[in-house]
Each structure stands twice: as C-alpha cells, then as structure tokens.
Short mmCIF file of C-alpha atoms and ligand atoms in Angstrom, two decimals:
data_model
loop_
_atom_site.label_atom_id
_atom_site.label_comp_id
_atom_site.label_asym_id
_atom_site.label_seq_id
_atom_site.Cartn_x
_atom_site.Cartn_y
_atom_site.Cartn_z
CA MET J 135 -19.62 -7.72 -75.89
CA SER J 136 -16.60 -9.16 -77.65
CA GLU J 137 -14.40 -11.49 -75.66
CA HIS J 138 -11.31 -9.35 -75.82
CA ALA J 139 -13.10 -6.63 -73.80
CA LEU J 140 -12.36 -8.76 -70.69
CA ASP J 141 -8.92 -9.95 -69.59
CA SER J 142 -8.16 -13.52 -68.49
CA ASN J 143 -9.35 -12.68 -64.95
CA GLY J 144 -12.73 -11.44 -66.19
CA ARG J 145 -11.70 -7.82 -65.54
CA LEU J 146 -12.75 -5.14 -68.03
CA ARG J 147 -9.89 -4.37 -70.40
CA HIS J 148 -11.78 -2.08 -72.81
CA LEU J 149 -15.17 -0.37 -72.60
CA ILE J 150 -16.72 -0.62 -76.06
CA THR J 151 -20.37 -1.42 -75.35
CA LEU J 152 -22.67 -2.26 -72.45
CA GLU J 153 -24.27 -5.05 -74.46
CA GLY J 154 -23.54 -8.32 -72.70
CA LEU J 155 -21.81 -6.66 -69.77
CA GLY J 156 -23.12 -8.39 -66.66
CA ARG J 157 -25.18 -6.68 -63.99
CA GLN J 158 -22.32 -7.05 -61.50
CA HIS J 159 -19.82 -5.23 -63.74
CA ILE J 160 -22.36 -2.43 -64.21
CA GLU J 161 -23.19 -2.14 -60.52
CA ASP J 162 -19.48 -2.18 -59.61
CA LEU J 163 -18.87 0.74 -62.01
CA LEU J 164 -21.86 2.66 -60.63
CA ASP J 165 -20.78 2.01 -57.02
CA ARG J 166 -17.27 3.16 -57.82
CA ALA J 167 -18.67 6.29 -59.47
CA CYS J 168 -20.63 7.02 -56.28
CA GLU J 169 -17.50 6.64 -54.14
CA LEU J 170 -15.53 8.96 -56.41
CA ARG J 171 -18.39 11.47 -56.56
CA LEU J 172 -18.26 11.64 -52.77
CA ALA J 173 -14.47 11.81 -52.64
CA PHE J 174 -14.41 14.80 -55.02
CA ALA J 175 -17.55 16.54 -53.66
CA ASP J 176 -17.48 20.32 -53.16
CA GLY J 177 -14.16 20.69 -54.99
CA ALA J 178 -12.28 18.32 -52.65
CA CYS J 179 -9.02 16.90 -53.95
CA GLY J 180 -9.81 13.20 -54.08
CA PRO J 181 -7.50 10.24 -54.65
CA GLN J 182 -4.93 10.73 -57.41
CA LEU J 183 -5.51 7.24 -58.77
CA LEU J 184 -4.14 8.01 -62.23
CA ARG J 185 -1.00 9.94 -61.32
CA GLY J 186 1.71 9.08 -63.84
CA ARG J 187 -0.80 7.70 -66.37
CA THR J 188 -1.51 9.23 -69.78
CA ILE J 189 -4.99 9.42 -71.34
CA VAL J 190 -5.40 10.37 -75.01
CA ASN J 191 -8.68 11.85 -76.24
CA LEU J 192 -9.21 10.87 -79.89
CA PHE J 193 -12.38 12.69 -80.94
CA PHE J 194 -13.12 12.44 -84.67
CA GLU J 195 -16.62 13.89 -84.18
CA ALA J 196 -17.87 16.95 -82.30
CA SER J 197 -18.54 16.71 -78.56
CA THR J 198 -19.09 19.06 -75.64
CA ARG J 199 -20.14 16.88 -72.70
CA THR J 200 -18.28 13.64 -73.31
CA ARG J 201 -14.94 15.14 -74.26
CA SER J 202 -14.93 17.73 -71.47
CA SER J 203 -15.99 15.27 -68.80
CA PHE J 204 -13.47 12.61 -69.82
CA GLU J 205 -10.78 15.28 -69.69
CA LEU J 206 -11.89 16.60 -66.29
CA ALA J 207 -12.25 13.06 -64.93
CA ALA J 208 -8.73 12.13 -65.99
CA ARG J 209 -7.17 15.39 -64.75
CA ARG J 210 -8.92 15.26 -61.39
CA LEU J 211 -7.52 11.75 -60.91
CA GLY J 212 -4.02 13.12 -61.60
CA ALA J 213 -3.50 11.82 -65.15
CA THR J 214 -1.77 13.62 -67.99
CA VAL J 215 -4.28 14.27 -70.78
CA LEU J 216 -3.44 14.62 -74.44
CA ASN J 217 -6.22 16.07 -76.60
CA PHE J 218 -5.20 14.79 -79.98
CA GLU J 219 -5.78 17.41 -82.69
CA MET J 220 -6.92 15.70 -85.89
CA SER J 221 -6.55 18.65 -88.22
CA SER J 222 -2.85 19.14 -87.41
CA SER J 223 -1.99 15.45 -87.05
CA SER J 224 -0.60 12.96 -89.54
CA THR J 225 -4.06 11.40 -89.95
CA SER J 226 -4.61 14.32 -92.33
CA LYS J 227 -1.65 12.99 -94.39
CA GLY J 228 -3.21 9.56 -94.74
CA GLU J 229 -1.84 7.78 -91.66
CA THR J 230 -4.20 5.00 -90.57
CA LEU J 231 -5.89 5.14 -87.19
CA GLU J 232 -4.09 1.92 -86.25
CA ASP J 233 -0.71 3.54 -86.96
CA THR J 234 -1.73 6.64 -85.02
CA LEU J 235 -2.71 4.45 -82.07
CA ALA J 236 0.54 2.44 -82.24
CA THR J 237 2.55 5.67 -82.39
CA LEU J 238 0.86 7.12 -79.30
CA GLU J 239 1.09 3.76 -77.50
CA ALA J 240 4.84 3.85 -78.14
CA MET J 241 4.82 7.15 -76.21
CA GLN J 242 3.30 5.20 -73.29
CA ALA J 243 -0.29 6.24 -73.62
CA ASP J 244 -2.30 4.16 -71.15
CA ALA J 245 -5.82 4.73 -72.48
CA PHE J 246 -7.54 6.06 -75.58
CA VAL J 247 -10.96 7.67 -75.44
CA VAL J 248 -12.39 7.35 -78.95
CA ARG J 249 -15.35 9.00 -80.63
CA HIS J 250 -16.00 8.30 -84.31
CA ARG J 251 -18.94 8.57 -86.68
CA GLU J 252 -18.41 5.02 -87.97
CA ASN J 253 -19.78 2.09 -85.98
CA GLY J 254 -16.99 -0.21 -84.82
CA THR J 255 -14.02 2.15 -84.87
CA PRO J 256 -13.30 1.92 -81.08
CA GLU J 257 -13.60 -1.87 -81.28
CA ARG J 258 -11.21 -1.93 -84.23
CA LEU J 259 -8.67 0.12 -82.29
CA ALA J 260 -9.12 -2.03 -79.18
CA ARG J 261 -8.17 -5.10 -81.22
CA HIS J 262 -5.04 -3.28 -82.31
CA ALA J 263 -3.99 -1.95 -78.88
CA LYS J 264 -1.13 -3.89 -77.29
CA ARG J 265 -1.28 -2.56 -73.75
CA ALA J 266 -3.56 0.48 -73.64
CA ALA J 267 -7.26 0.43 -72.81
CA VAL J 268 -9.81 1.79 -75.29
CA LEU J 269 -12.98 3.52 -74.11
CA ASN J 270 -15.77 4.15 -76.58
CA ALA J 271 -16.95 7.76 -76.35
CA GLY J 272 -19.65 7.16 -78.97
CA ASP J 273 -19.46 5.40 -82.36
CA GLY J 274 -22.10 6.02 -85.03
CA ASN J 275 -25.44 4.68 -83.85
CA HIS J 276 -23.80 1.70 -82.14
CA ALA J 277 -22.92 2.52 -78.54
CA HIS J 278 -22.15 5.24 -76.01
CA PRO J 279 -21.42 3.17 -72.91
CA THR J 280 -20.43 5.92 -70.48
CA GLN J 281 -23.62 7.83 -71.36
CA GLY J 282 -25.61 4.67 -70.58
CA LEU J 283 -23.83 4.38 -67.24
CA LEU J 284 -24.32 8.02 -66.26
CA ASP J 285 -27.98 7.79 -67.19
CA ALA J 286 -28.32 4.67 -65.01
CA LEU J 287 -26.56 6.42 -62.12
CA THR J 288 -28.86 9.44 -62.41
CA ILE J 289 -31.92 7.18 -62.27
CA ARG J 290 -30.48 4.98 -59.48
CA ASP J 291 -29.87 8.02 -57.27
CA ARG J 292 -33.68 8.50 -57.08
CA HIS J 293 -34.95 4.97 -57.77
CA PRO J 294 -32.58 2.22 -56.59
CA ASP J 295 -35.02 -0.55 -57.55
CA PHE J 296 -35.22 -0.60 -61.34
CA SER J 297 -37.72 -3.45 -61.31
CA ARG J 298 -40.42 -1.00 -60.16
CA LEU J 299 -39.80 1.47 -62.99
CA LYS J 300 -41.47 2.28 -66.28
CA VAL J 301 -38.90 4.06 -68.45
CA THR J 302 -39.87 5.71 -71.76
CA LEU J 303 -37.39 6.67 -74.48
CA CYS J 304 -38.88 9.02 -77.06
CA GLY J 305 -37.51 10.36 -80.32
CA ASP J 306 -35.04 9.20 -82.92
CA ILE J 307 -34.22 5.82 -81.41
CA ARG J 308 -33.15 4.29 -84.69
CA HIS J 309 -30.12 6.58 -85.09
CA SER J 310 -29.26 6.84 -81.40
CA ARG J 311 -26.22 5.20 -79.82
CA VAL J 312 -27.41 6.62 -76.49
CA ALA J 313 -30.72 4.75 -76.82
CA ARG J 314 -28.87 1.50 -77.49
CA SER J 315 -26.56 1.87 -74.49
CA ASP J 316 -29.48 2.98 -72.30
CA LEU J 317 -31.50 -0.04 -73.37
CA HIS J 318 -28.61 -2.37 -72.59
CA VAL J 319 -28.01 -0.91 -69.14
CA LEU J 320 -31.72 -0.67 -68.28
CA GLY J 321 -32.15 -4.30 -69.31
CA ALA J 322 -29.15 -5.44 -67.27
CA LEU J 323 -30.45 -3.64 -64.19
CA GLY J 324 -33.83 -5.35 -64.48
CA THR J 325 -36.03 -2.38 -65.41
CA GLY J 326 -39.71 -3.27 -64.99
CA GLU J 327 -40.94 -1.90 -68.31
CA ILE J 328 -39.14 -0.15 -71.15
CA ARG J 329 -41.19 1.83 -73.66
CA LEU J 330 -40.05 3.18 -77.00
CA CYS J 331 -41.92 5.98 -78.73
CA GLY J 332 -41.45 7.93 -81.94
CA PRO J 333 -42.46 8.02 -85.60
CA ALA J 334 -42.27 4.59 -87.27
CA ALA J 335 -39.42 5.81 -89.49
CA LEU J 336 -37.29 6.53 -86.41
CA MET J 337 -37.88 3.23 -84.63
CA PRO J 338 -35.20 0.51 -84.54
CA PRO J 339 -35.79 -2.78 -86.37
CA VAL J 340 -38.63 -4.65 -84.60
CA ASP J 341 -36.46 -7.55 -83.45
CA GLU J 342 -33.62 -5.42 -82.06
CA PHE J 343 -35.20 -4.87 -78.63
CA PRO J 344 -37.74 -7.65 -78.20
CA GLY J 345 -38.58 -6.88 -74.56
CA CYS J 346 -39.64 -3.26 -75.16
CA ARG J 347 -43.17 -1.95 -75.71
CA VAL J 348 -43.42 0.26 -78.79
CA PHE J 349 -45.83 3.24 -78.96
CA GLU J 350 -46.58 5.72 -81.73
CA ASP J 351 -48.81 7.82 -79.49
CA PHE J 352 -46.69 9.79 -77.04
CA ASP J 353 -49.50 10.37 -74.54
CA ASP J 354 -50.05 6.61 -74.30
CA ALA J 355 -46.33 6.02 -73.79
CA LEU J 356 -46.15 8.71 -71.12
CA SER J 357 -49.01 7.32 -69.08
CA GLY J 358 -47.57 6.24 -65.72
CA SER J 359 -43.92 6.56 -66.85
CA ASP J 360 -41.43 7.17 -64.04
CA VAL J 361 -38.55 8.23 -66.27
CA LEU J 362 -38.63 9.99 -69.65
CA ILE J 363 -35.53 10.02 -71.81
CA MET J 364 -35.93 12.45 -74.70
CA LEU J 365 -33.71 12.11 -77.77
CA ARG J 366 -32.95 14.59 -80.50
CA LEU J 367 -33.37 14.03 -84.24
CA GLN J 368 -29.93 12.86 -85.34
CA ARG J 369 -30.01 14.34 -88.81
CA GLU J 370 -26.27 13.77 -89.29
CA ARG J 371 -26.97 10.01 -89.32
CA MET J 372 -30.05 10.08 -91.58
CA ALA J 373 -29.48 9.12 -95.21
CA GLU J 374 -32.54 11.24 -96.12
CA ALA J 375 -34.72 13.76 -94.27
CA LEU J 376 -37.05 11.47 -92.30
CA VAL J 377 -38.76 14.36 -90.51
CA SER J 378 -39.52 17.34 -92.73
CA ASP J 379 -41.83 19.32 -90.45
CA GLU J 380 -40.29 20.07 -87.04
CA ALA J 381 -43.39 21.91 -85.80
CA GLU J 382 -45.51 18.83 -86.52
CA TYR J 383 -42.89 16.62 -84.86
CA PHE J 384 -42.99 18.80 -81.73
CA ARG J 385 -46.79 18.66 -81.73
CA ARG J 386 -46.74 14.85 -81.75
CA PHE J 387 -43.58 13.97 -79.85
CA GLY J 388 -42.36 17.11 -78.09
CA LEU J 389 -42.36 16.97 -74.27
CA THR J 390 -44.40 19.93 -73.00
CA SER J 391 -45.42 20.70 -69.42
CA GLU J 392 -49.02 19.81 -70.31
CA ARG J 393 -47.96 16.41 -71.64
CA LEU J 394 -45.72 15.76 -68.66
CA ARG J 395 -48.85 15.60 -66.49
CA HIS J 396 -49.66 12.23 -68.12
CA ALA J 397 -46.51 10.72 -66.62
CA ALA J 398 -46.15 9.54 -63.01
CA PRO J 399 -46.00 12.37 -60.46
CA GLU J 400 -42.41 13.61 -60.18
CA ALA J 401 -41.32 11.59 -63.23
CA LEU J 402 -37.69 12.30 -64.10
CA VAL J 403 -37.07 14.22 -67.32
CA MET J 404 -33.78 13.27 -68.95
CA HIS J 405 -31.93 14.16 -72.13
CA PRO J 406 -28.36 13.18 -73.04
CA GLY J 407 -27.80 16.45 -74.94
CA PRO J 408 -27.23 18.23 -77.13
CA MET J 409 -30.85 19.41 -76.81
CA ASN J 410 -32.95 21.02 -79.50
CA ARG J 411 -35.42 23.10 -77.50
CA GLY J 412 -38.78 23.41 -79.17
CA ILE J 413 -38.27 20.26 -81.26
CA GLU J 414 -38.12 17.30 -78.84
CA ILE J 415 -38.53 19.20 -75.57
CA ALA J 416 -40.06 22.51 -74.50
CA ALA J 417 -37.67 24.94 -72.84
CA ASP J 418 -39.72 25.20 -69.64
CA VAL J 419 -39.64 21.41 -69.22
CA ALA J 420 -35.91 21.22 -69.91
CA ASP J 421 -35.35 23.86 -67.22
CA GLY J 422 -38.20 22.74 -64.96
CA PRO J 423 -38.26 21.09 -61.54
CA GLN J 424 -38.51 17.54 -62.90
CA SER J 425 -35.52 17.91 -65.20
CA VAL J 426 -32.34 16.09 -64.16
CA ILE J 427 -30.52 16.96 -67.37
CA LEU J 428 -27.72 18.87 -65.65
CA GLU J 429 -27.41 16.11 -63.02
CA GLN J 430 -26.74 13.76 -65.93
CA VAL J 431 -23.95 16.08 -67.04
CA SER J 432 -22.46 16.25 -63.52
CA ASN J 433 -22.63 12.48 -63.13
CA GLY J 434 -20.60 12.10 -66.31
CA ILE J 435 -17.42 12.99 -64.44
CA PRO J 436 -17.50 10.35 -61.66
CA VAL J 437 -18.75 7.73 -64.12
CA ARG J 438 -15.82 8.44 -66.43
CA MET J 439 -13.44 8.49 -63.45
CA ALA J 440 -14.76 5.07 -62.45
CA ALA J 441 -14.41 3.72 -65.98
CA LEU J 442 -10.86 5.02 -66.42
CA ALA J 443 -9.69 3.87 -62.99
CA SER J 444 -11.26 0.43 -63.35
CA LEU J 445 -9.83 -0.20 -66.81
CA LEU J 446 -6.39 0.95 -65.71
CA GLY J 447 -6.45 -1.24 -62.61
CA ALA J 448 -6.19 1.77 -60.31
N1 CP D 761 -24.32 13.24 -74.71
C1 CP D 761 -23.28 13.44 -75.54
O1 CP D 761 -22.63 12.52 -76.04
O2 CP D 761 -22.99 14.76 -75.73
P1 CP D 761 -21.76 15.31 -76.57
O3 CP D 761 -21.99 14.96 -78.01
O4 CP D 761 -21.74 16.81 -76.33
O5 CP D 761 -20.51 14.65 -76.05
#
C-alpha cells in the first residue's frame, strides 16, 4: 500500500489495494459494514452519513455488481451520485483523466469510484486528487479491494476464525484482480491454509504468493476445503488464448456437485461474478444450497457503504 493512502493520523484516505493494509483497518471496515447492514436491514432508512456529499462513479470498463452497489451504497447513505458517462464526456475529445478529475473536484466531488482496465489508474488519480478520496473499483489484474472485503465478510459471517480455514481459489488466478485482493485479505486475517488451483498457464508467478499451496489437480485442492472461490477465465486480459477447449477446462477445473463432495461438509461456494455457467461452475452448484454467491452480492452494499463513510470521515 502506498504511503499516501493513509493520512497523517493513519486514517485511510484512499482505498486502492488491500495489500499492506493492516488487520485492524480490515476488521474495522468489516465491523462497520456489519453495523450498516443491520441499520439498513429490511429496507430500513439507516443513518444518512453522506448527506450533502457527492460521489462520482468513473467506470471505464463494464460492471454490473460493483457499479450498482457503489451507487446504491452512496444513495442509501444520502449522497448525491454522479454516474460519469465516458462516451459523451470530454475524455472522448482527448482530455486527460487527471484534468477530468480536477474538473469534477472543482465541482466539489468528495469521492471518485474508479474502474479501469489498466493497472495503476486509480492510484494515479489518487496522487492527483487534492481533497477527494479515490476508491479502486477494479484495475486490470491488480486489485479489487471492495470485492476482497465483501468476500471476507461473507466468509466471516459463517466462520469468524480464519485460522481454522482452508480456502481454495480455482481458475484464472493469473489475470484476476479479485484473486489478488482475496489473497491479501485472507492473509491479513490469518487464514489457516490458502490453496491455488488451475492450469499452469493461469497461475501467478511462483514468488507472488509464497505462503499458498499450489495444485494442478482440482480434486486434491478440494479435499477438506472449507471455502471454494471459483474464478472465470478472464479472456479480455489474455494476450493469447490460453484455454482453447472450454469443455476440457470444465472437465478438469469445473466445480460440479460430484466434485463438491470432496470438500469439507457444507463448504461455502463463492464466485465474484460474472459467472460463466458450465465453464468454471455447474449451474446446479451455483444455485445450490452451499452457494453464497448472492450473499456476496448483497454484502457488497454495506461493505461499500463502510468504505465510503470511512474514507469521507463520516
Ligand atoms: N465482481 C465484479 O467486479 O463484478 P462486476 O464486474 O459486475 O462489477
């Protein structure tokens, strides 16, 4: 985590990555998300912590879950939300992102939620911001911190003691920003064992996650796992087609109900979405009793409320 992500009092100023963020910061954000989840339960009108504040969504890449949940989180907390439209903005006339940010900051934007296909864009904008907070909503294969936090919250709801858990991530880990943020948060929370599984071509460099056990055989990785995080093939980030036969990929790495029996009883099935049914996960598993995929989606709102409120000192 770069130093400018914290202010002089050690408070989070921007949320760019979970790497290097201490366990206490992470637990504070998760605790705050739990409080806000309770305060807004069953459609209740919870605290309007962001009344009078303006949040700008700057999404340069497609999104369903992250964009919608940041918008709902901000609106439910009483903020004004501006969904910046790239195609009709002056970025299409060559304006730099820094100038766009400065222009919107001059209109008293308080926070920017940034998604971009290039690693480092949210960090770059955070360095440029004078007053506003920048929240990374996913950059390239680098980081997706709020996804990491909502995944941790979803696990913590069922298993508060991470030291007892075996967590397996399976799929295209090499191109996944979700995997990186999950690995950072799972490490910070003291997860007992983290397993990575997938074809060799889709594994991260060997020294990137030294504490993890790497498996090429999915049944071996599944054995005794308490949590399974399935990842899609991120073809948009592959320079070449690294998996040509999806049926063969599903046969080796797809999570089926038969395979799931190798995992611990009642193991949690997770997926950050978007899902490709029949490629990394069978439809009946995605919709089955062990799936918490829609809980992950629901938890995205209080996690993003907590992140916005904390960064804005509310
Ligand atoms: N999990 C996730 O980032 O989904 P979206 O791309 O739909 O935001």
